[in-house]
């Protein structure tokens, strides 16, 4: 007994040290990850809440509003430390660390150092826990690492996985009325997550309901009760944004629209984008890279991990049927992966999100992020069982040891970032938006308008010292306020703008039409035009008072 307890203590220490190493690596990567106006929405929402606007009255948000997911993290941080730009590092890092921790909790069966648990720990470290820094995307519409940014579904993935685990716990428990605490927590997490991000209905909650419906006949009354809880929670999650608006909360606009199937010509394109986007987003993309450098080797190691995991799951799927029939979570994971994959292949939204960038997935990397996390958990849960079915003991040992060696190799390759996370300044302190903001602030140009991609990010990074309100030029060519994922109060009662600014290349689809022609049509010829480093154009309409 003492020996068993000692082994469990050692294994727990290994898990703890692994999580610390992963956390340091995640923090180092997020510090250098570029932020955009799309990734600061919750940061600004938290500011508004802490200033007394608890219902976010006046805000106009997209369907994926993140009110009860990302925003809650920012509220806690800003309440403790203030609205500092470092929140854009700490919060996404914390969310991703919690994703890694949740993946481990879903994969490990105990804290005993069994072969199963060692393999599962290695799989999560290898496939999830040690992301690499990716070069910034040339299009802000298509961030290079969306899962490492706020307001890009990462917190939704986290809470969805927690909800699915609670659902599995409730299914294994006895009578539901004897486990009302678990049931209440399940409903709370389910409703809050779905109300914040309808995309979770595609990759988590919809598949869960489908699996429960398939279980109705063989499982009986308890499954009916759980299914009723899930359906009720889904209905509540869908209608809560409308209820909040009725109570004076934010207006949540339908930015999903009517989904359509792709045309026949886009079928191959979507499949290519799904494959290469998965490899790119999981840091297993080796195409076009130098052969002998550390970054390429890390990608090769991860690619080997994914290949090994896929082999286990696919080859052993028939033999694993007995195990999966008894595990609700495994069946939901399979259903979620299949449904999200089909949605990516056949959805016109996925095609639109490509942005002409097929071979690293374009913007559709955002939709691939849940696929990576769910697949990693499935692999980690399947590998231990699969090993038991392999015909030869030597092959079992090689597979298990291979995972451990790959994970240990990746830890060593990532050790420079783990050991020296502050060797360079954080992006939020040294970036083109901060530099142009300092230029504006030094000349007392503290209020202007600009394109969407420069507005929120500058407001967030300067703590409101330089306010750039988003504008758009519609059919008449004149600039007018553009309230999207923002507070309408940013525009109401504001003084006449002192400048109009935009950044060349930030709006590749020319959605907002903020340019010299629109400025002249709205305000006449500017007093002067400044061309600043980083591609920024600032047209000064009036000089600040002396």
Short mmCIF file of C-alpha atoms in Angstrom, two decimals:
data_model
loop_
_atom_site.label_atom_id
_atom_site.label_comp_id
_atom_site.label_asym_id
_atom_site.label_seq_id
_atom_site.Cartn_x
_atom_site.Cartn_y
_atom_site.Cartn_z
CA UNK A 1 0.00 0.00 0.00
CA UNK A 2 2.81 2.41 0.90
CA UNK A 3 4.52 1.64 -2.42
CA UNK A 4 1.29 2.36 -4.33
CA UNK A 5 0.84 5.65 -2.51
CA UNK A 6 4.46 6.58 -3.21
CA UNK A 7 3.98 5.82 -6.91
CA UNK A 8 0.82 7.94 -7.01
CA UNK A 9 2.67 10.80 -5.31
CA UNK A 10 5.51 10.63 -7.85
CA UNK A 11 3.08 10.52 -10.76
CA UNK A 12 1.13 13.48 -9.33
CA UNK A 13 4.41 15.41 -9.10
CA UNK A 14 5.17 14.55 -12.73
CA UNK A 15 1.73 15.83 -13.77
CA UNK A 16 2.26 19.03 -11.77
CA UNK A 17 5.71 19.67 -13.26
CA UNK A 18 4.37 18.94 -16.74
CA UNK A 19 1.57 21.46 -16.25
CA UNK A 20 4.05 24.07 -14.98
CA UNK A 21 6.26 23.51 -18.03
CA UNK A 22 3.27 23.72 -20.37
CA UNK A 23 2.04 26.88 -18.62
CA UNK A 24 5.39 28.63 -19.02
CA UNK A 25 5.53 27.64 -22.67
CA UNK A 26 1.97 28.84 -23.29
CA UNK A 27 2.66 32.16 -21.58
CA UNK A 28 5.86 32.67 -23.61
CA UNK A 29 4.02 32.02 -26.88
CA UNK A 30 0.98 34.18 -26.06
CA UNK A 31 3.29 37.09 -25.07
CA UNK A 32 4.47 37.29 -28.67
CA UNK A 33 1.15 36.51 -30.39
CA UNK A 34 -0.32 39.44 -32.31
CA UNK A 35 -3.64 40.83 -31.07
CA UNK A 36 -6.34 42.39 -33.26
CA UNK A 37 -9.53 44.38 -32.81
CA UNK A 38 -11.33 41.03 -32.91
CA UNK A 39 -9.46 39.82 -29.81
CA UNK A 40 -10.09 42.79 -27.48
CA UNK A 41 -13.90 42.78 -27.44
CA UNK A 42 -14.17 41.08 -24.03
CA UNK A 43 -11.38 43.27 -22.63
CA UNK A 44 -13.49 46.36 -23.44
CA UNK A 45 -16.71 44.69 -22.28
CA UNK A 46 -15.10 44.02 -18.89
CA UNK A 47 -14.14 47.69 -18.61
CA UNK A 48 -17.74 48.67 -19.24
CA UNK A 49 -19.04 46.19 -16.64
CA UNK A 50 -16.58 47.40 -14.00
CA UNK A 51 -17.69 50.98 -14.68
CA UNK A 52 -21.25 50.02 -13.68
CA UNK A 53 -22.76 48.95 -17.00
CA UNK A 54 -23.51 45.45 -15.71
CA UNK A 55 -25.94 44.57 -18.52
CA UNK A 56 -23.72 46.07 -21.24
CA UNK A 57 -26.52 48.41 -22.25
CA UNK A 58 -25.82 50.10 -25.56
CA UNK A 59 -23.44 47.45 -26.80
CA UNK A 60 -23.99 45.81 -30.17
CA UNK A 61 -22.45 42.37 -30.31
CA UNK A 62 -22.16 39.55 -32.82
CA UNK A 63 -23.76 36.15 -32.29
CA UNK A 64 -20.58 34.89 -30.63
CA UNK A 65 -20.69 37.55 -27.91
CA UNK A 66 -18.52 35.72 -25.30
CA UNK A 67 -20.30 37.52 -22.43
CA UNK A 68 -20.26 34.55 -20.03
CA UNK A 69 -17.01 33.00 -21.22
CA UNK A 70 -14.06 35.25 -22.12
CA UNK A 71 -15.55 38.39 -20.58
CA UNK A 72 -15.75 36.82 -17.12
CA UNK A 73 -12.01 36.15 -17.13
CA UNK A 74 -11.30 39.77 -18.08
CA UNK A 75 -13.68 41.06 -15.40
CA UNK A 76 -11.74 39.14 -12.75
CA UNK A 77 -8.35 40.31 -14.04
CA UNK A 78 -9.35 43.96 -14.45
CA UNK A 79 -11.05 43.99 -11.06
CA UNK A 80 -7.82 42.81 -9.45
CA UNK A 81 -5.19 44.62 -11.53
CA UNK A 82 -6.97 47.25 -13.62
CA UNK A 83 -7.47 47.47 -17.37
CA UNK A 84 -3.85 46.81 -18.29
CA UNK A 85 -2.83 45.56 -21.76
CA UNK A 86 -1.16 42.58 -20.03
CA UNK A 87 -4.67 41.20 -19.58
CA UNK A 88 -4.52 40.30 -23.28
CA UNK A 89 -1.62 37.99 -22.40
CA UNK A 90 -2.67 36.63 -19.02
CA UNK A 91 -6.29 35.80 -19.85
CA UNK A 92 -5.70 33.82 -23.09
CA UNK A 93 -2.77 32.05 -21.38
CA UNK A 94 -4.95 31.11 -18.41
CA UNK A 95 -7.73 29.87 -20.70
CA UNK A 96 -5.36 27.66 -22.69
CA UNK A 97 -3.72 26.30 -19.53
CA UNK A 98 -7.18 25.40 -18.26
CA UNK A 99 -7.93 23.71 -21.59
CA UNK A 100 -4.79 21.60 -21.13
CA UNK A 101 -5.76 20.79 -17.54
CA UNK A 102 -9.30 19.85 -18.59
CA UNK A 103 -7.96 17.61 -21.36
CA UNK A 104 -5.84 15.81 -18.76
CA UNK A 105 -8.82 15.47 -16.42
CA UNK A 106 -10.87 13.98 -19.26
CA UNK A 107 -8.08 11.56 -20.23
CA UNK A 108 -6.54 10.28 -17.00
CA UNK A 109 -8.48 7.59 -15.20
CA UNK A 110 -6.70 8.04 -11.88
CA UNK A 111 -3.50 9.44 -10.40
CA UNK A 112 -1.87 6.02 -10.40
CA UNK A 113 1.24 5.64 -12.58
CA UNK A 114 -0.31 3.00 -14.80
CA UNK A 115 0.80 2.48 -18.37
CA UNK A 116 -2.55 3.83 -19.48
CA UNK A 117 -2.19 7.09 -17.57
CA UNK A 118 1.43 7.65 -18.61
CA UNK A 119 0.43 7.27 -22.27
CA UNK A 120 -2.52 9.64 -21.85
CA UNK A 121 -0.37 12.27 -20.12
CA UNK A 122 2.20 12.06 -22.91
CA UNK A 123 -0.50 12.40 -25.56
CA UNK A 124 -1.98 15.59 -24.06
CA UNK A 125 1.44 17.19 -23.56
CA UNK A 126 2.39 16.31 -27.12
CA UNK A 127 -0.83 17.28 -28.91
CA UNK A 128 -2.15 20.15 -26.78
CA UNK A 129 0.13 21.42 -24.04
CA UNK A 130 3.12 22.86 -25.94
CA UNK A 131 1.98 25.21 -28.74
CA UNK A 132 4.56 26.98 -30.90
CA UNK A 133 4.75 30.64 -31.86
CA UNK A 134 3.41 31.15 -35.37
CA UNK A 135 4.35 34.03 -37.66
CA UNK A 136 1.61 36.67 -37.82
CA UNK A 137 -0.92 36.37 -40.60
CA UNK A 138 -0.85 38.99 -43.33
CA UNK A 139 -4.64 39.31 -42.91
CA UNK A 140 -6.06 40.32 -39.53
CA UNK A 141 -9.28 38.61 -40.61
CA UNK A 142 -7.31 35.35 -40.43
CA UNK A 143 -5.23 35.21 -37.20
CA UNK A 144 -2.37 32.73 -37.20
CA UNK A 145 -3.19 31.21 -33.79
CA UNK A 146 -6.86 31.90 -32.97
CA UNK A 147 -6.97 29.48 -30.03
CA UNK A 148 -4.30 31.61 -28.29
CA UNK A 149 -6.40 34.77 -28.60
CA UNK A 150 -9.37 35.92 -26.57
CA UNK A 151 -12.77 36.02 -28.29
CA UNK A 152 -11.86 33.26 -30.74
CA UNK A 153 -13.77 30.32 -29.18
CA UNK A 154 -10.98 29.12 -26.84
CA UNK A 155 -13.01 29.71 -23.65
CA UNK A 156 -16.02 28.20 -25.41
CA UNK A 157 -14.00 25.03 -26.05
CA UNK A 158 -12.95 24.98 -22.41
CA UNK A 159 -16.45 25.31 -20.96
CA UNK A 160 -17.94 22.95 -23.55
CA UNK A 161 -15.50 20.22 -22.58
CA UNK A 162 -16.28 20.82 -18.91
CA UNK A 163 -20.01 20.53 -19.67
CA UNK A 164 -19.51 17.26 -21.58
CA UNK A 165 -17.52 15.84 -18.67
CA UNK A 166 -20.27 16.83 -16.23
CA UNK A 167 -22.79 15.18 -18.55
CA UNK A 168 -20.76 11.96 -18.48
CA UNK A 169 -20.50 12.12 -14.67
CA UNK A 170 -24.26 12.57 -14.40
CA UNK A 171 -24.85 9.63 -16.74
CA UNK A 172 -22.67 7.35 -14.57
CA UNK A 173 -24.19 8.51 -11.30
CA UNK A 174 -27.29 7.10 -9.68
CA UNK A 175 -30.62 8.88 -9.57
CA UNK A 176 -30.44 12.46 -10.83
CA UNK A 177 -32.30 13.83 -7.83
CA UNK A 178 -29.51 12.47 -5.63
CA UNK A 179 -26.94 14.41 -7.70
CA UNK A 180 -28.69 17.74 -8.11
CA UNK A 181 -25.41 19.60 -7.57
CA UNK A 182 -23.83 18.03 -10.66
CA UNK A 183 -27.05 18.55 -12.64
CA UNK A 184 -27.24 22.23 -11.61
CA UNK A 185 -23.62 22.85 -12.53
CA UNK A 186 -24.16 21.12 -15.88
CA UNK A 187 -27.14 23.34 -16.71
CA UNK A 188 -25.30 26.50 -15.63
CA UNK A 189 -22.19 25.79 -17.71
CA UNK A 190 -24.22 24.55 -20.70
CA UNK A 191 -26.55 27.57 -20.78
CA UNK A 192 -23.82 30.18 -20.21
CA UNK A 193 -21.55 28.70 -22.87
CA UNK A 194 -24.23 28.35 -25.53
CA UNK A 195 -25.59 31.85 -24.81
CA UNK A 196 -22.08 33.22 -25.33
CA UNK A 197 -21.17 31.24 -28.43
CA UNK A 198 -23.72 29.49 -30.68
CA UNK A 199 -20.85 27.69 -32.43
CA UNK A 200 -20.78 25.31 -29.45
CA UNK A 201 -24.08 23.89 -30.67
CA UNK A 202 -22.18 22.52 -33.68
CA UNK A 203 -19.10 21.02 -32.05
CA UNK A 204 -20.35 20.08 -28.57
CA UNK A 205 -23.95 20.42 -27.47
CA UNK A 206 -25.71 19.41 -30.69
CA UNK A 207 -23.69 16.16 -30.98
CA UNK A 208 -24.28 15.47 -27.28
CA UNK A 209 -28.05 15.73 -27.74
CA UNK A 210 -27.86 13.51 -30.83
CA UNK A 211 -25.98 10.80 -28.87
CA UNK A 212 -28.50 11.04 -26.02
CA UNK A 213 -31.39 10.67 -28.46
CA UNK A 214 -29.76 7.54 -29.89
CA UNK A 215 -29.52 6.18 -26.33
CA UNK A 216 -33.19 6.71 -25.52
CA UNK A 217 -34.39 3.25 -26.53
CA UNK A 218 -31.71 1.05 -24.93
CA UNK A 219 -30.97 3.16 -21.83
CA UNK A 220 -34.44 3.96 -20.51
CA UNK A 221 -35.84 6.63 -18.19
CA UNK A 222 -32.61 8.08 -16.85
CA UNK A 223 -31.38 8.89 -20.35
CA UNK A 224 -34.72 10.54 -21.05
CA UNK A 225 -34.22 12.77 -18.01
CA UNK A 226 -30.67 13.68 -19.03
CA UNK A 227 -31.81 14.34 -22.59
CA UNK A 228 -34.56 16.62 -21.29
CA UNK A 229 -32.00 18.53 -19.22
CA UNK A 230 -29.74 18.94 -22.25
CA UNK A 231 -32.52 20.10 -24.57
CA UNK A 232 -33.89 22.53 -21.96
CA UNK A 233 -30.42 23.96 -21.34
CA UNK A 234 -29.94 24.40 -25.10
CA UNK A 235 -33.23 26.26 -25.49
CA UNK A 236 -32.32 28.54 -22.59
CA UNK A 237 -28.87 29.18 -24.05
CA UNK A 238 -30.35 30.17 -27.38
CA UNK A 239 -32.97 32.58 -26.00
CA UNK A 240 -30.94 34.22 -23.22
CA UNK A 241 -29.30 36.86 -25.50
CA UNK A 242 -32.78 38.01 -26.59
CA UNK A 243 -33.96 38.07 -22.95
CA UNK A 244 -30.94 40.15 -21.95
CA UNK A 245 -31.72 42.66 -24.67
CA UNK A 246 -35.34 42.91 -23.41
CA UNK A 247 -33.95 43.68 -19.96
CA UNK A 248 -31.79 46.49 -21.32
CA UNK A 249 -28.73 44.46 -22.17
CA UNK A 250 -26.70 44.35 -25.38
CA UNK A 251 -28.16 43.93 -28.82
CA UNK A 252 -26.87 40.62 -30.17
CA UNK A 253 -27.05 40.66 -33.95
CA UNK A 254 -27.41 37.53 -36.04
CA UNK A 255 -24.05 37.35 -37.76
CA UNK A 256 -24.46 33.69 -38.67
CA UNK A 257 -27.06 34.18 -41.39
CA UNK A 258 -28.50 31.34 -43.41
CA UNK A 259 -26.05 28.47 -43.76
CA UNK A 260 -25.81 26.90 -47.20
CA UNK A 261 -24.14 23.88 -48.70
CA UNK A 262 -21.07 24.47 -50.80
CA UNK A 263 -21.07 24.26 -54.55
CA UNK A 264 -19.50 21.25 -56.20
CA UNK A 265 -16.46 23.31 -57.20
CA UNK A 266 -15.62 24.05 -53.56
CA UNK A 267 -15.68 20.46 -52.31
CA UNK A 268 -12.00 19.74 -53.00
CA UNK A 269 -11.00 23.18 -51.73
CA UNK A 270 -12.74 22.64 -48.40
CA UNK A 271 -11.12 19.23 -47.95
CA UNK A 272 -7.69 20.67 -48.68
CA UNK A 273 -8.30 23.55 -46.29
CA UNK A 274 -9.48 21.20 -43.56
CA UNK A 275 -6.40 18.97 -43.86
CA UNK A 276 -3.79 21.72 -44.13
CA UNK A 277 -5.60 23.94 -41.63
CA UNK A 278 -5.59 21.10 -39.11
CA UNK A 279 -1.87 20.50 -39.60
CA UNK A 280 -1.08 24.21 -39.39
CA UNK A 281 -3.24 24.85 -36.34
CA UNK A 282 -1.88 21.81 -34.50
CA UNK A 283 1.73 22.90 -35.20
CA UNK A 284 2.31 19.82 -37.35
CA UNK A 285 2.70 21.69 -40.67
CA UNK A 286 6.01 20.72 -42.29
CA UNK A 287 5.48 21.93 -45.86
CA UNK A 288 7.85 24.61 -47.15
CA UNK A 289 10.04 24.56 -44.04
CA UNK A 290 13.79 24.19 -43.76
CA UNK A 291 14.82 20.64 -43.00
CA UNK A 292 17.22 21.14 -40.11
CA UNK A 293 15.96 23.72 -37.66
CA UNK A 294 14.35 23.42 -34.26
CA UNK A 295 10.91 24.64 -35.35
CA UNK A 296 10.70 22.10 -38.17
CA UNK A 297 11.74 19.29 -35.83
CA UNK A 298 9.01 20.26 -33.34
CA UNK A 299 6.44 20.12 -36.13
CA UNK A 300 7.73 16.72 -37.24
CA UNK A 301 7.47 15.43 -33.66
CA UNK A 302 3.87 16.61 -33.39
CA UNK A 303 3.01 15.18 -36.80
CA UNK A 304 4.35 11.81 -35.66
CA UNK A 305 2.19 12.08 -32.54
CA UNK A 306 -0.94 12.75 -34.57
CA UNK A 307 -0.17 9.92 -36.99
CA UNK A 308 0.37 7.52 -34.11
CA UNK A 309 -2.84 8.66 -32.41
CA UNK A 310 -4.87 8.37 -35.62
CA UNK A 311 -3.52 4.87 -36.20
CA UNK A 312 -4.60 3.75 -32.75
CA UNK A 313 -8.09 5.17 -33.06
CA UNK A 314 -8.77 3.99 -36.63
CA UNK A 315 -7.19 0.54 -36.47
CA UNK A 316 -8.72 -0.33 -33.13
CA UNK A 317 -12.14 1.25 -33.62
CA UNK A 318 -13.95 -2.10 -34.10
CA UNK A 319 -12.30 -3.64 -31.04
CA UNK A 320 -12.94 -0.54 -28.97
CA UNK A 321 -16.67 -0.71 -29.63
CA UNK A 322 -17.37 -2.50 -26.37
CA UNK A 323 -15.53 0.17 -24.36
CA UNK A 324 -17.11 3.10 -26.20
CA UNK A 325 -20.59 1.65 -25.87
CA UNK A 326 -20.14 2.02 -22.14
CA UNK A 327 -18.64 5.53 -22.24
CA UNK A 328 -20.95 8.44 -23.03
CA UNK A 329 -18.06 10.93 -23.25
CA UNK A 330 -16.21 8.86 -25.87
CA UNK A 331 -19.32 8.56 -28.03
CA UNK A 332 -19.97 12.31 -27.78
CA UNK A 333 -16.35 13.04 -28.71
CA UNK A 334 -16.67 10.84 -31.80
CA UNK A 335 -19.99 12.44 -32.77
CA UNK A 336 -18.58 15.95 -32.23
CA UNK A 337 -15.51 15.27 -34.38
CA UNK A 338 -17.56 13.72 -37.17
CA UNK A 339 -20.22 16.45 -37.20
CA UNK A 340 -17.70 19.32 -37.07
CA UNK A 341 -15.65 17.70 -39.83
CA UNK A 342 -18.72 17.36 -42.04
CA UNK A 343 -19.76 20.93 -41.25
CA UNK A 344 -16.34 22.17 -42.34
CA UNK A 345 -16.38 20.14 -45.54
CA UNK A 346 -19.90 21.00 -46.68
CA UNK A 347 -20.53 24.47 -45.24
CA UNK A 348 -20.37 27.54 -47.43
CA UNK A 349 -19.33 29.54 -44.34
CA UNK A 350 -16.13 27.48 -44.19
CA UNK A 351 -15.45 28.24 -47.86
CA UNK A 352 -16.08 31.95 -47.32
CA UNK A 353 -13.74 31.95 -44.34
CA UNK A 354 -10.82 30.69 -46.42
CA UNK A 355 -9.93 34.18 -47.57
CA UNK A 356 -8.06 32.70 -50.52
CA UNK A 357 -5.55 30.99 -48.23
CA UNK A 358 -6.17 27.27 -48.58
CA UNK A 359 -2.84 25.84 -47.51
CA UNK A 360 -2.83 27.17 -43.97
CA UNK A 361 -6.59 27.08 -43.58
CA UNK A 362 -7.25 30.83 -43.81
CA UNK A 363 -9.76 32.15 -41.30
CA UNK A 364 -11.34 28.70 -41.13
CA UNK A 365 -8.58 27.82 -38.62
CA UNK A 366 -11.01 29.32 -36.09
CA UNK A 367 -13.46 26.50 -36.80
CA UNK A 368 -10.71 23.87 -36.70
CA UNK A 369 -9.56 24.72 -33.16
CA UNK A 370 -12.28 22.62 -31.43
CA UNK A 371 -11.47 19.73 -33.74
CA UNK A 372 -7.88 19.68 -32.50
CA UNK A 373 -8.77 19.71 -28.80
CA UNK A 374 -11.55 17.12 -29.07
CA UNK A 375 -9.37 14.85 -31.23
CA UNK A 376 -6.50 15.07 -28.74
CA UNK A 377 -8.79 14.02 -25.88
CA UNK A 378 -10.17 11.14 -27.95
CA UNK A 379 -6.66 9.96 -28.79
CA UNK A 380 -5.55 10.18 -25.16
CA UNK A 381 -8.60 8.21 -24.02
CA UNK A 382 -8.39 5.67 -26.85
CA UNK A 383 -4.68 4.87 -26.74
CA UNK A 384 -4.70 3.15 -23.33
CA UNK A 385 -7.59 0.91 -24.37
CA UNK A 386 -6.14 0.33 -27.81
CA UNK A 387 -2.85 -0.83 -26.38
CA UNK A 388 -4.62 -3.63 -24.56
CA UNK A 389 -5.85 -5.02 -27.90
CA UNK A 390 -2.58 -4.97 -29.79
CA UNK A 391 -1.49 -8.54 -30.53
CA UNK A 392 2.14 -8.32 -29.46
CA UNK A 393 3.51 -7.17 -26.13
CA UNK A 394 6.57 -5.66 -27.83
CA UNK A 395 4.40 -3.54 -30.10
CA UNK A 396 2.36 -2.37 -27.11
CA UNK A 397 5.50 -1.31 -25.33
CA UNK A 398 6.90 0.42 -28.44
CA UNK A 399 3.71 2.41 -28.92
CA UNK A 400 3.55 3.51 -25.32
CA UNK A 401 7.23 4.37 -25.14
CA UNK A 402 7.04 6.14 -28.49
CA UNK A 403 4.45 8.57 -27.15
CA UNK A 404 6.50 9.23 -24.04
CA UNK A 405 9.69 9.80 -26.07
CA UNK A 406 7.90 12.17 -28.44
CA UNK A 407 6.43 14.17 -25.55
CA UNK A 408 9.79 14.32 -23.75
CA UNK A 409 11.53 15.37 -26.99
CA UNK A 410 9.03 18.17 -27.50
CA UNK A 411 9.55 19.37 -23.92
CA UNK A 412 13.28 19.57 -24.55
CA UNK A 413 12.81 21.35 -27.88
CA UNK A 414 10.50 23.90 -26.26
CA UNK A 415 12.72 24.35 -23.18
CA UNK A 416 14.33 27.64 -24.39
CA UNK A 417 10.90 29.30 -24.43
CA UNK A 418 9.95 27.63 -21.15
CA UNK A 419 13.10 28.79 -19.34
CA UNK A 420 13.34 32.30 -20.82
CA UNK A 421 9.75 33.58 -21.31
CA UNK A 422 10.73 37.26 -20.83
CA UNK A 423 13.76 37.41 -23.10
CA UNK A 424 11.95 39.85 -25.41
CA UNK A 425 9.30 42.54 -24.76
CA UNK A 426 5.67 41.48 -24.90
CA UNK A 427 3.81 42.29 -28.10
CA UNK A 428 1.22 44.39 -26.24
CA UNK A 429 4.03 46.77 -25.23
CA UNK A 430 5.96 46.91 -28.51
CA UNK A 431 3.89 46.79 -31.68
CA UNK A 432 2.85 49.06 -34.56
CA UNK A 433 -0.42 50.07 -32.87
CA UNK A 434 1.36 51.21 -29.71
CA UNK A 435 3.88 53.15 -31.77
CA UNK A 436 1.26 55.01 -33.79
CA UNK A 437 -0.72 55.65 -30.59
CA UNK A 438 2.36 57.19 -28.98
CA UNK A 439 2.80 59.40 -32.05
CA UNK A 440 -0.82 60.56 -31.82
CA UNK A 441 -0.70 61.08 -28.06
CA UNK A 442 2.51 63.13 -28.26
CA UNK A 443 0.71 65.53 -30.63
CA UNK A 444 -2.45 65.65 -28.48
CA UNK A 445 -4.45 63.92 -31.21
CA UNK A 446 -6.57 61.89 -28.81
CA UNK A 447 -9.84 61.45 -30.67
CA UNK A 448 -10.47 60.31 -34.21
CA UNK A 449 -12.16 57.72 -36.37
CA UNK A 450 -10.81 54.89 -38.43
CA UNK A 451 -11.32 51.45 -39.83
CA UNK A 452 -12.55 48.61 -37.65
CA UNK A 453 -9.13 46.94 -37.51
CA UNK A 454 -7.44 49.98 -35.91
CA UNK A 455 -10.26 51.16 -33.64
CA UNK A 456 -10.73 48.72 -30.76
CA UNK A 457 -7.12 47.58 -30.60
CA UNK A 458 -5.83 51.15 -30.11
CA UNK A 459 -8.53 51.92 -27.52
CA UNK A 460 -7.55 48.78 -25.59
CA UNK A 461 -3.76 49.20 -25.77
CA UNK A 462 -3.88 52.86 -24.67
CA UNK A 463 -6.55 52.40 -21.97
CA UNK A 464 -8.71 54.94 -23.78
CA UNK A 465 -6.10 57.72 -23.86
CA UNK A 466 -6.38 57.64 -27.66
CA UNK A 467 -9.90 56.89 -28.87
CA UNK A 468 -10.39 55.77 -32.43
CA UNK A 469 -14.07 55.11 -33.17
CA UNK A 470 -14.85 52.64 -35.94
CA UNK A 471 -16.36 54.07 -39.13
CA UNK A 472 -17.62 52.73 -42.42
CA UNK A 473 -18.54 54.22 -45.77
CA UNK A 474 -21.66 52.69 -47.30
CA UNK A 475 -23.10 53.30 -50.76
CA UNK A 476 -23.01 57.11 -50.61
CA UNK A 477 -19.28 57.05 -49.89
CA UNK A 478 -19.54 59.10 -46.67
CA UNK A 479 -18.14 57.91 -43.37
CA UNK A 480 -20.55 57.13 -40.55
CA UNK A 481 -20.28 55.38 -37.17
CA UNK A 482 -19.81 51.62 -37.29
CA UNK A 483 -20.95 49.97 -34.07
CA UNK A 484 -19.92 46.31 -34.09
CA UNK A 485 -18.67 44.45 -31.01
CA UNK A 486 -18.54 47.87 -29.40
CA UNK A 487 -20.49 50.29 -27.21
CA UNK A 488 -22.68 52.79 -29.01
CA UNK A 489 -21.66 55.28 -26.30
CA UNK A 490 -18.23 55.40 -27.90
CA UNK A 491 -19.87 57.46 -30.64
CA UNK A 492 -22.68 59.30 -28.87
CA UNK A 493 -21.82 62.80 -27.75
CA UNK A 494 -18.29 62.52 -29.07
CA UNK A 495 -16.60 65.66 -30.32
CA UNK A 496 -15.80 66.12 -33.97
CA UNK A 497 -12.90 63.84 -34.91
CA UNK A 498 -9.45 65.35 -35.06
CA UNK A 499 -8.18 62.76 -37.54
CA UNK A 500 -9.10 59.78 -39.66
CA UNK A 501 -6.72 56.83 -39.82
CA UNK A 502 -6.38 53.44 -41.39
CA UNK A 503 -3.65 50.90 -42.03
CA UNK A 504 -2.78 49.74 -45.50
CA UNK A 505 -3.59 46.05 -45.97
CA UNK A 506 -5.75 45.73 -42.84
CA UNK A 507 -8.96 45.50 -44.86
CA UNK A 508 -8.15 43.13 -47.75
CA UNK A 509 -11.83 42.64 -48.62
CA UNK A 510 -12.48 46.42 -48.57
CA UNK A 511 -15.45 45.98 -46.24
CA UNK A 512 -15.22 49.34 -44.49
CA UNK A 513 -14.05 51.69 -47.29
CA UNK A 514 -12.09 53.96 -44.93
CA UNK A 515 -9.78 55.74 -47.34
CA UNK A 516 -8.80 59.19 -48.63
CA UNK A 517 -11.78 59.35 -50.97
CA UNK A 518 -14.26 58.68 -48.16
CA UNK A 519 -12.53 61.22 -45.91
CA UNK A 520 -12.79 63.96 -48.54
CA UNK A 521 -16.43 63.10 -49.28
CA UNK A 522 -17.29 63.42 -45.58
CA UNK A 523 -15.04 66.19 -44.22
CA UNK A 524 -13.48 67.86 -47.24
CA UNK A 525 -9.75 68.04 -47.82
CA UNK A 526 -7.71 67.26 -44.68
CA UNK A 527 -5.31 69.79 -43.20
CA UNK A 528 -2.44 67.39 -43.82
CA UNK A 529 -1.71 63.72 -44.31
CA UNK A 530 0.89 61.73 -42.42
CA UNK A 531 2.30 58.41 -43.59
CA UNK A 532 3.69 56.58 -40.58
CA UNK A 533 5.76 53.40 -40.18
CA UNK A 534 3.78 50.19 -40.19
CA UNK A 535 1.57 51.27 -43.09
CA UNK A 536 -0.57 53.73 -41.12
CA UNK A 537 -2.15 56.69 -42.88
CA UNK A 538 -3.37 59.55 -40.66
CA UNK A 539 -5.37 62.35 -42.27
CA UNK A 540 -5.51 65.22 -39.79
CA UNK A 541 -8.76 67.19 -40.02
CA UNK A 542 -7.96 69.82 -37.41
CA UNK A 543 -5.00 70.61 -35.25
CA UNK A 544 -5.35 70.27 -31.48
CA UNK A 545 -5.69 73.49 -29.46
CA UNK A 546 -2.49 74.93 -28.05
#
